[in-house]
Amino acid sequence: RSSDHALIDWTLRCAEQNGAHVVAEGIETPQLLQHAQSLGIRYAQGWYIDALLKPDERVAPSASSCC
């Protein structure tokens, strides 16, 4: 819907103007990833990208790897 695209575009512009990143969540298929990319979203997460980590597989982010 055009109202959805307008909201996404507004969110991306606001994030860019404020130095923030937008992450598309729930990417479960190649088509969803392609659609997110076509909207200008550069970061994504979801089952298509990688499955959930088990608690013992999680790694705390370091200051050098953050944002």
PDB file of N, CA, C and O in Angstrom:
ATOM      1  N   ARG A   1       0.833  -1.190   0.000  1.00  0.00           N
ATOM      2  CA  ARG A   1       0.000   0.000   0.000  1.00  0.00           C
ATOM      3  C   ARG A   1       0.868   1.240   0.000  1.00  0.00           C
ATOM      4  O   ARG A   1       1.945   1.267   0.591  1.00  0.00           O
ATOM      5  N   SER A   2       0.360   2.255  -0.619  1.00  0.00           N
ATOM      6  CA  SER A   2       1.158   3.483  -0.715  1.00  0.00           C
ATOM      7  C   SER A   2       1.368   4.137   0.646  1.00  0.00           C
ATOM      8  O   SER A   2       2.414   4.746   0.884  1.00  0.00           O
ATOM      9  N   SER A   3       0.406   3.998   1.560  1.00  0.00           N
ATOM     10  CA  SER A   3       0.597   4.588   2.894  1.00  0.00           C
ATOM     11  C   SER A   3       1.715   3.871   3.650  1.00  0.00           C
ATOM     12  O   SER A   3       2.464   4.496   4.402  1.00  0.00           O
ATOM     13  N   ASP A   4       1.862   2.551   3.442  1.00  0.00           N
ATOM     14  CA  ASP A   4       2.956   1.798   4.060  1.00  0.00           C
ATOM     15  C   ASP A   4       4.302   2.278   3.520  1.00  0.00           C
ATOM     16  O   ASP A   4       5.242   2.479   4.277  1.00  0.00           O
ATOM     17  N   HIS A   5       4.362   2.463   2.207  1.00  0.00           N
ATOM     18  CA  HIS A   5       5.615   2.910   1.592  1.00  0.00           C
ATOM     19  C   HIS A   5       5.971   4.320   2.060  1.00  0.00           C
ATOM     20  O   HIS A   5       7.139   4.622   2.282  1.00  0.00           O
ATOM     21  N   ALA A   6       4.972   5.165   2.219  1.00  0.00           N
ATOM     22  CA  ALA A   6       5.230   6.529   2.690  1.00  0.00           C
ATOM     23  C   ALA A   6       5.772   6.514   4.113  1.00  0.00           C
ATOM     24  O   ALA A   6       6.706   7.256   4.439  1.00  0.00           O
ATOM     25  N   LEU A   7       5.217   5.667   4.961  1.00  0.00           N
ATOM     26  CA  LEU A   7       5.684   5.561   6.344  1.00  0.00           C
ATOM     27  C   LEU A   7       7.113   5.019   6.404  1.00  0.00           C
ATOM     28  O   LEU A   7       7.948   5.527   7.147  1.00  0.00           O
ATOM     29  N   ILE A   8       7.399   4.017   5.581  1.00  0.00           N
ATOM     30  CA  ILE A   8       8.759   3.452   5.536  1.00  0.00           C
ATOM     31  C   ILE A   8       9.743   4.497   5.041  1.00  0.00           C
ATOM     32  O   ILE A   8      10.816   4.676   5.622  1.00  0.00           O
ATOM     33  N   ASP A   9       9.371   5.212   3.986  1.00  0.00           N
ATOM     34  CA  ASP A   9      10.253   6.251   3.448  1.00  0.00           C
ATOM     35  C   ASP A   9      10.509   7.334   4.490  1.00  0.00           C
ATOM     36  O   ASP A   9      11.651   7.758   4.683  1.00  0.00           O
ATOM     37  N   TRP A  10       9.472   7.768   5.187  1.00  0.00           N
ATOM     38  CA  TRP A  10       9.616   8.780   6.231  1.00  0.00           C
ATOM     39  C   TRP A  10      10.535   8.283   7.345  1.00  0.00           C
ATOM     40  O   TRP A  10      11.407   9.006   7.817  1.00  0.00           O
ATOM     41  N   THR A  11      10.346   7.024   7.767  1.00  0.00           N
ATOM     42  CA  THR A  11      11.171   6.439   8.828  1.00  0.00           C
ATOM     43  C   THR A  11      12.638   6.389   8.410  1.00  0.00           C
ATOM     44  O   THR A  11      13.529   6.742   9.192  1.00  0.00           O
ATOM     45  N   LEU A  12      12.890   5.961   7.174  1.00  0.00           N
ATOM     46  CA  LEU A  12      14.267   5.890   6.683  1.00  0.00           C
ATOM     47  C   LEU A  12      14.907   7.274   6.626  1.00  0.00           C
ATOM     48  O   LEU A  12      16.066   7.443   7.017  1.00  0.00           O
ATOM     49  N   ARG A  13      14.160   8.268   6.156  1.00  0.00           N
ATOM     50  CA  ARG A  13      14.710   9.629   6.088  1.00  0.00           C
ATOM     51  C   ARG A  13      14.992  10.180   7.475  1.00  0.00           C
ATOM     52  O   ARG A  13      16.034  10.798   7.700  1.00  0.00           O
ATOM     53  N   CYS A  14      14.084   9.961   8.413  1.00  0.00           N
ATOM     54  CA  CYS A  14      14.306  10.440   9.788  1.00  0.00           C
ATOM     55  C   CYS A  14      15.530   9.775  10.408  1.00  0.00           C
ATOM     56  O   CYS A  14      16.344  10.432  11.059  1.00  0.00           O
ATOM     57  N   ALA A  15      15.645   8.474  10.210  1.00  0.00           N
ATOM     58  CA  ALA A  15      16.795   7.751  10.760  1.00  0.00           C
ATOM     59  C   ALA A  15      18.085   8.291  10.167  1.00  0.00           C
ATOM     60  O   ALA A  15      19.056   8.553  10.893  1.00  0.00           O
ATOM     61  N   GLU A  16      18.112   8.476   8.847  1.00  0.00           N
ATOM     62  CA  GLU A  16      19.315   8.976   8.178  1.00  0.00           C
ATOM     63  C   GLU A  16      19.682  10.368   8.690  1.00  0.00           C
ATOM     64  O   GLU A  16      20.847  10.647   8.971  1.00  0.00           O
ATOM     65  N   GLN A  17      18.710  11.232   8.830  1.00  0.00           N
ATOM     66  CA  GLN A  17      18.966  12.598   9.292  1.00  0.00           C
ATOM     67  C   GLN A  17      19.496  12.627  10.721  1.00  0.00           C
ATOM     68  O   GLN A  17      20.180  13.564  11.112  1.00  0.00           O
ATOM     69  N   ASN A  18      19.173  11.607  11.494  1.00  0.00           N
ATOM     70  CA  ASN A  18      19.598  11.552  12.891  1.00  0.00           C
ATOM     71  C   ASN A  18      20.754  10.581  13.124  1.00  0.00           C
ATOM     72  O   ASN A  18      21.096  10.279  14.270  1.00  0.00           O
ATOM     73  N   GLY A  19      21.346  10.077  12.059  1.00  0.00           N
ATOM     74  CA  GLY A  19      22.491   9.187  12.171  1.00  0.00           C
ATOM     75  C   GLY A  19      22.164   7.803  12.712  1.00  0.00           C
ATOM     76  O   GLY A  19      23.044   7.124  13.236  1.00  0.00           O
ATOM     77  N   ALA A  20      20.915   7.390  12.579  1.00  0.00           N
ATOM     78  CA  ALA A  20      20.492   6.074  13.087  1.00  0.00           C
ATOM     79  C   ALA A  20      20.366   5.074  11.935  1.00  0.00           C
ATOM     80  O   ALA A  20      20.321   5.461  10.763  1.00  0.00           O
ATOM     81  N   HIS A  21      20.300   3.816  12.284  1.00  0.00           N
ATOM     82  CA  HIS A  21      20.115   2.744  11.307  1.00  0.00           C
ATOM     83  C   HIS A  21      18.735   2.134  11.486  1.00  0.00           C
ATOM     84  O   HIS A  21      18.232   2.039  12.602  1.00  0.00           O
ATOM     85  N   VAL A  22      18.136   1.702  10.380  1.00  0.00           N
ATOM     86  CA  VAL A  22      16.857   1.008  10.405  1.00  0.00           C
ATOM     87  C   VAL A  22      17.128  -0.454  10.112  1.00  0.00           C
ATOM     88  O   VAL A  22      17.869  -0.787   9.189  1.00  0.00           O
ATOM     89  N   VAL A  23      16.536  -1.333  10.908  1.00  0.00           N
ATOM     90  CA  VAL A  23      16.686  -2.774  10.724  1.00  0.00           C
ATOM     91  C   VAL A  23      15.326  -3.362  10.379  1.00  0.00           C
ATOM     92  O   VAL A  23      14.370  -3.201  11.136  1.00  0.00           O
ATOM     93  N   ALA A  24      15.244  -4.041   9.252  1.00  0.00           N
ATOM     94  CA  ALA A  24      14.021  -4.758   8.890  1.00  0.00           C
ATOM     95  C   ALA A  24      14.028  -6.078   9.647  1.00  0.00           C
ATOM     96  O   ALA A  24      14.983  -6.850   9.552  1.00  0.00           O
ATOM     97  N   GLU A  25      12.978  -6.333  10.386  1.00  0.00           N
ATOM     98  CA  GLU A  25      12.880  -7.574  11.153  1.00  0.00           C
ATOM     99  C   GLU A  25      11.879  -8.509  10.482  1.00  0.00           C
ATOM    100  O   GLU A  25      11.001  -8.077   9.752  1.00  0.00           O
ATOM    101  N   GLY A  26      12.030  -9.794  10.747  1.00  0.00           N
ATOM    102  CA  GLY A  26      11.089 -10.778  10.220  1.00  0.00           C
ATOM    103  C   GLY A  26      11.363 -11.174   8.789  1.00  0.00           C
ATOM    104  O   GLY A  26      10.462 -11.606   8.073  1.00  0.00           O
ATOM    105  N   ILE A  27      12.611 -11.044   8.345  1.00  0.00           N
ATOM    106  CA  ILE A  27      12.964 -11.432   6.977  1.00  0.00           C
ATOM    107  C   ILE A  27      13.067 -12.956   6.933  1.00  0.00           C
ATOM    108  O   ILE A  27      13.997 -13.544   7.488  1.00  0.00           O
ATOM    109  N   GLU A  28      12.097 -13.594   6.289  1.00  0.00           N
ATOM    110  CA  GLU A  28      12.025 -15.055   6.285  1.00  0.00           C
ATOM    111  C   GLU A  28      12.170 -15.674   4.902  1.00  0.00           C
ATOM    112  O   GLU A  28      12.246 -16.887   4.777  1.00  0.00           O
ATOM    113  N   THR A  29      12.200 -14.848   3.865  1.00  0.00           N
ATOM    114  CA  THR A  29      12.339 -15.369   2.498  1.00  0.00           C
ATOM    115  C   THR A  29      13.247 -14.443   1.696  1.00  0.00           C
ATOM    116  O   THR A  29      13.410 -13.267   2.039  1.00  0.00           O
ATOM    117  N   PRO A  30      13.807 -14.954   0.597  1.00  0.00           N
ATOM    118  CA  PRO A  30      14.623 -14.088  -0.263  1.00  0.00           C
ATOM    119  C   PRO A  30      13.801 -12.930  -0.835  1.00  0.00           C
ATOM    120  O   PRO A  30      14.310 -11.832  -1.024  1.00  0.00           O
ATOM    121  N   GLN A  31      12.522 -13.167  -1.067  1.00  0.00           N
ATOM    122  CA  GLN A  31      11.661 -12.122  -1.611  1.00  0.00           C
ATOM    123  C   GLN A  31      11.491 -10.979  -0.609  1.00  0.00           C
ATOM    124  O   GLN A  31      11.497  -9.803  -0.996  1.00  0.00           O
ATOM    125  N   LEU A  32      11.336 -11.310   0.672  1.00  0.00           N
ATOM    126  CA  LEU A  32      11.223 -10.261   1.690  1.00  0.00           C
ATOM    127  C   LEU A  32      12.511  -9.450   1.790  1.00  0.00           C
ATOM    128  O   LEU A  32      12.478  -8.229   1.936  1.00  0.00           O
ATOM    129  N   LEU A  33      13.653 -10.126   1.712  1.00  0.00           N
ATOM    130  CA  LEU A  33      14.927  -9.414   1.758  1.00  0.00           C
ATOM    131  C   LEU A  33      15.059  -8.491   0.556  1.00  0.00           C
ATOM    132  O   LEU A  33      15.438  -7.327   0.688  1.00  0.00           O
ATOM    133  N   GLN A  34      14.714  -8.994  -0.616  1.00  0.00           N
ATOM    134  CA  GLN A  34      14.799  -8.183  -1.828  1.00  0.00           C
ATOM    135  C   GLN A  34      13.861  -6.973  -1.739  1.00  0.00           C
ATOM    136  O   GLN A  34      14.226  -5.860  -2.118  1.00  0.00           O
ATOM    137  N   HIS A  35      12.672  -7.184  -1.204  1.00  0.00           N
ATOM    138  CA  HIS A  35      11.719  -6.087  -1.063  1.00  0.00           C
ATOM    139  C   HIS A  35      12.257  -5.026  -0.095  1.00  0.00           C
ATOM    140  O   HIS A  35      12.183  -3.822  -0.378  1.00  0.00           O
ATOM    141  N   ALA A  36      12.797  -5.465   1.032  1.00  0.00           N
ATOM    142  CA  ALA A  36      13.371  -4.523   1.998  1.00  0.00           C
ATOM    143  C   ALA A  36      14.500  -3.717   1.349  1.00  0.00           C
ATOM    144  O   ALA A  36      14.579  -2.500   1.522  1.00  0.00           O
ATOM    145  N   GLN A  37      15.346  -4.390   0.600  1.00  0.00           N
ATOM    146  CA  GLN A  37      16.450  -3.707  -0.076  1.00  0.00           C
ATOM    147  C   GLN A  37      15.930  -2.710  -1.110  1.00  0.00           C
ATOM    148  O   GLN A  37      16.478  -1.617  -1.261  1.00  0.00           O
ATOM    149  N   SER A  38      14.856  -3.069  -1.794  1.00  0.00           N
ATOM    150  CA  SER A  38      14.300  -2.162  -2.809  1.00  0.00           C
ATOM    151  C   SER A  38      13.726  -0.900  -2.181  1.00  0.00           C
ATOM    152  O   SER A  38      13.618   0.127  -2.837  1.00  0.00           O
ATOM    153  N   LEU A  39      13.355  -0.986  -0.896  1.00  0.00           N
ATOM    154  CA  LEU A  39      12.849   0.178  -0.174  1.00  0.00           C
ATOM    155  C   LEU A  39      13.973   1.037   0.406  1.00  0.00           C
ATOM    156  O   LEU A  39      13.720   2.081   0.987  1.00  0.00           O
ATOM    157  N   GLY A  40      15.211   0.572   0.273  1.00  0.00           N
ATOM    158  CA  GLY A  40      16.352   1.327   0.777  1.00  0.00           C
ATOM    159  C   GLY A  40      16.822   0.897   2.149  1.00  0.00           C
ATOM    160  O   GLY A  40      17.644   1.571   2.766  1.00  0.00           O
ATOM    161  N   ILE A  41      16.298  -0.221   2.639  1.00  0.00           N
ATOM    162  CA  ILE A  41      16.703  -0.726   3.947  1.00  0.00           C
ATOM    163  C   ILE A  41      17.990  -1.528   3.767  1.00  0.00           C
ATOM    164  O   ILE A  41      18.052  -2.441   2.946  1.00  0.00           O
ATOM    165  N   ARG A  42      19.012  -1.179   4.541  1.00  0.00           N
ATOM    166  CA  ARG A  42      20.326  -1.812   4.379  1.00  0.00           C
ATOM    167  C   ARG A  42      20.628  -2.877   5.418  1.00  0.00           C
ATOM    168  O   ARG A  42      21.573  -3.638   5.263  1.00  0.00           O
ATOM    169  N   TYR A  43      19.870  -2.932   6.501  1.00  0.00           N
ATOM    170  CA  TYR A  43      20.120  -3.890   7.571  1.00  0.00           C
ATOM    171  C   TYR A  43      18.856  -4.717   7.800  1.00  0.00           C
ATOM    172  O   TYR A  43      17.747  -4.166   7.797  1.00  0.00           O
ATOM    173  N   ALA A  44      19.050  -6.021   8.013  1.00  0.00           N
ATOM    174  CA  ALA A  44      17.891  -6.889   8.201  1.00  0.00           C
ATOM    175  C   ALA A  44      18.251  -8.059   9.095  1.00  0.00           C
ATOM    176  O   ALA A  44      19.430  -8.412   9.246  1.00  0.00           O
ATOM    177  N   GLN A  45      17.216  -8.637   9.687  1.00  0.00           N
ATOM    178  CA  GLN A  45      17.404  -9.848  10.471  1.00  0.00           C
ATOM    179  C   GLN A  45      16.159 -10.703  10.328  1.00  0.00           C
ATOM    180  O   GLN A  45      15.084 -10.220  10.015  1.00  0.00           O
ATOM    181  N   GLY A  46      16.335 -11.984  10.518  1.00  0.00           N
ATOM    182  CA  GLY A  46      15.216 -12.913  10.416  1.00  0.00           C
ATOM    183  C   GLY A  46      15.702 -14.312  10.096  1.00  0.00           C
ATOM    184  O   GLY A  46      16.897 -14.547   9.896  1.00  0.00           O
ATOM    185  N   TRP A  47      14.768 -15.250  10.053  1.00  0.00           N
ATOM    186  CA  TRP A  47      15.114 -16.656   9.834  1.00  0.00           C
ATOM    187  C   TRP A  47      15.832 -16.886   8.513  1.00  0.00           C
ATOM    188  O   TRP A  47      16.671 -17.772   8.405  1.00  0.00           O
ATOM    189  N   TYR A  48      15.529 -16.110   7.483  1.00  0.00           N
ATOM    190  CA  TYR A  48      16.202 -16.296   6.200  1.00  0.00           C
ATOM    191  C   TYR A  48      17.687 -15.990   6.320  1.00  0.00           C
ATOM    192  O   TYR A  48      18.523 -16.632   5.693  1.00  0.00           O
ATOM    193  N   ILE A  49      18.037 -15.037   7.143  1.00  0.00           N
ATOM    194  CA  ILE A  49      19.425 -14.615   7.293  1.00  0.00           C
ATOM    195  C   ILE A  49      20.172 -15.545   8.238  1.00  0.00           C
ATOM    196  O   ILE A  49      21.285 -15.963   7.961  1.00  0.00           O
ATOM    197  N   ASP A  50      19.557 -15.893   9.362  1.00  0.00           N
ATOM    198  CA  ASP A  50      20.181 -16.812  10.312  1.00  0.00           C
ATOM    199  C   ASP A  50      19.151 -17.228  11.350  1.00  0.00           C
ATOM    200  O   ASP A  50      18.282 -16.442  11.725  1.00  0.00           O
ATOM    201  N   ALA A  51      19.259 -18.456  11.808  1.00  0.00           N
ATOM    202  CA  ALA A  51      18.365 -18.959  12.843  1.00  0.00           C
ATOM    203  C   ALA A  51      18.751 -18.348  14.195  1.00  0.00           C
ATOM    204  O   ALA A  51      19.841 -17.802  14.362  1.00  0.00           O
ATOM    205  N   LEU A  52      17.846 -18.445  15.136  1.00  0.00           N
ATOM    206  CA  LEU A  52      18.136 -17.959  16.482  1.00  0.00           C
ATOM    207  C   LEU A  52      19.333 -18.689  17.078  1.00  0.00           C
ATOM    208  O   LEU A  52      19.539 -19.875  16.825  1.00  0.00           O
ATOM    209  N   LEU A  53      20.091 -17.968  17.861  1.00  0.00           N
ATOM    210  CA  LEU A  53      21.209 -18.578  18.559  1.00  0.00           C
ATOM    211  C   LEU A  53      20.739 -19.194  19.865  1.00  0.00           C
ATOM    212  O   LEU A  53      19.839 -18.665  20.518  1.00  0.00           O
ATOM    213  N   LYS A  54      21.362 -20.278  20.250  1.00  0.00           N
ATOM    214  CA  LYS A  54      21.097 -20.856  21.556  1.00  0.00           C
ATOM    215  C   LYS A  54      21.768 -19.964  22.601  1.00  0.00           C
ATOM    216  O   LYS A  54      22.737 -19.264  22.295  1.00  0.00           O
ATOM    217  N   PRO A  55      21.261 -19.970  23.842  1.00  0.00           N
ATOM    218  CA  PRO A  55      21.849 -19.082  24.867  1.00  0.00           C
ATOM    219  C   PRO A  55      23.367 -19.208  24.999  1.00  0.00           C
ATOM    220  O   PRO A  55      24.057 -18.203  25.182  1.00  0.00           O
ATOM    221  N   ASP A  56      23.919 -20.409  24.875  1.00  0.00           N
ATOM    222  CA  ASP A  56      25.366 -20.564  25.023  1.00  0.00           C
ATOM    223  C   ASP A  56      26.143 -20.133  23.776  1.00  0.00           C
ATOM    224  O   ASP A  56      27.358 -20.076  23.790  1.00  0.00           O
ATOM    225  N   GLU A  57      25.444 -19.800  22.688  1.00  0.00           N
ATOM    226  CA  GLU A  57      26.099 -19.350  21.462  1.00  0.00           C
ATOM    227  C   GLU A  57      26.157 -17.832  21.350  1.00  0.00           C
ATOM    228  O   GLU A  57      26.837 -17.294  20.492  1.00  0.00           O
ATOM    229  N   ARG A  58      25.434 -17.149  22.208  1.00  0.00           N
ATOM    230  CA  ARG A  58      25.381 -15.693  22.142  1.00  0.00           C
ATOM    231  C   ARG A  58      26.715 -15.078  22.557  1.00  0.00           C
ATOM    232  O   ARG A  58      27.404 -15.573  23.419  1.00  0.00           O
ATOM    233  N   VAL A  59      27.017 -13.964  21.910  1.00  0.00           N
ATOM    234  CA  VAL A  59      28.263 -13.254  22.193  1.00  0.00           C
ATOM    235  C   VAL A  59      27.898 -11.808  22.514  1.00  0.00           C
ATOM    236  O   VAL A  59      27.135 -11.184  21.792  1.00  0.00           O
ATOM    237  N   ALA A  60      28.456 -11.301  23.574  1.00  0.00           N
ATOM    238  CA  ALA A  60      28.216  -9.902  23.923  1.00  0.00           C
ATOM    239  C   ALA A  60      28.914  -9.019  22.898  1.00  0.00           C
ATOM    240  O   ALA A  60      30.066  -9.265  22.554  1.00  0.00           O
ATOM    241  N   PRO A  61      28.233  -7.984  22.388  1.00  0.00           N
ATOM    242  CA  PRO A  61      28.881  -7.097  21.419  1.00  0.00           C
ATOM    243  C   PRO A  61      29.983  -6.287  22.092  1.00  0.00           C
ATOM    244  O   PRO A  61      29.876  -5.905  23.238  1.00  0.00           O
ATOM    245  N   SER A  62      31.047  -6.064  21.338  1.00  0.00           N
ATOM    246  CA  SER A  62      32.119  -5.222  21.852  1.00  0.00           C
ATOM    247  C   SER A  62      31.890  -3.799  21.373  1.00  0.00           C
ATOM    248  O   SER A  62      31.155  -3.562  20.420  1.00  0.00           O
ATOM    249  N   ALA A  63      32.512  -2.867  22.009  1.00  0.00           N
ATOM    250  CA  ALA A  63      32.354  -1.457  21.627  1.00  0.00           C
ATOM    251  C   ALA A  63      32.817  -1.226  20.208  1.00  0.00           C
ATOM    252  O   ALA A  63      32.257  -0.416  19.494  1.00  0.00           O
ATOM    253  N   SER A  64      33.814  -1.978  19.748  1.00  0.00           N
ATOM    254  CA  SER A  64      34.329  -1.772  18.390  1.00  0.00           C
ATOM    255  C   SER A  64      33.407  -2.359  17.324  1.00  0.00           C
ATOM    256  O   SER A  64      33.509  -1.981  16.176  1.00  0.00           O
ATOM    257  N   SER A  65      32.503  -3.277  17.704  1.00  0.00           N
ATOM    258  CA  SER A  65      31.632  -3.875  16.693  1.00  0.00           C
ATOM    259  C   SER A  65      30.249  -3.245  16.683  1.00  0.00           C
ATOM    260  O   SER A  65      29.403  -3.643  15.903  1.00  0.00           O
ATOM    261  N   CYS A  66      30.038  -2.287  17.528  1.00  0.00           N
ATOM    262  CA  CYS A  66      28.706  -1.684  17.617  1.00  0.00           C
ATOM    263  C   CYS A  66      28.592  -0.478  16.710  1.00  0.00           C
ATOM    264  O   CYS A  66      29.484   0.351  16.654  1.00  0.00           O
ATOM    265  N   CYS A  67      27.524  -0.413  16.032  1.00  0.00           N
ATOM    266  CA  CYS A  67      27.075   0.744  15.242  1.00  0.00           C
ATOM    267  C   CYS A  67      28.215   1.493  14.601  1.00  0.00           C
ATOM    268  O   CYS A  67      28.348   2.641  14.612  1.00  0.00           O
TER     269      CYS A  67
END
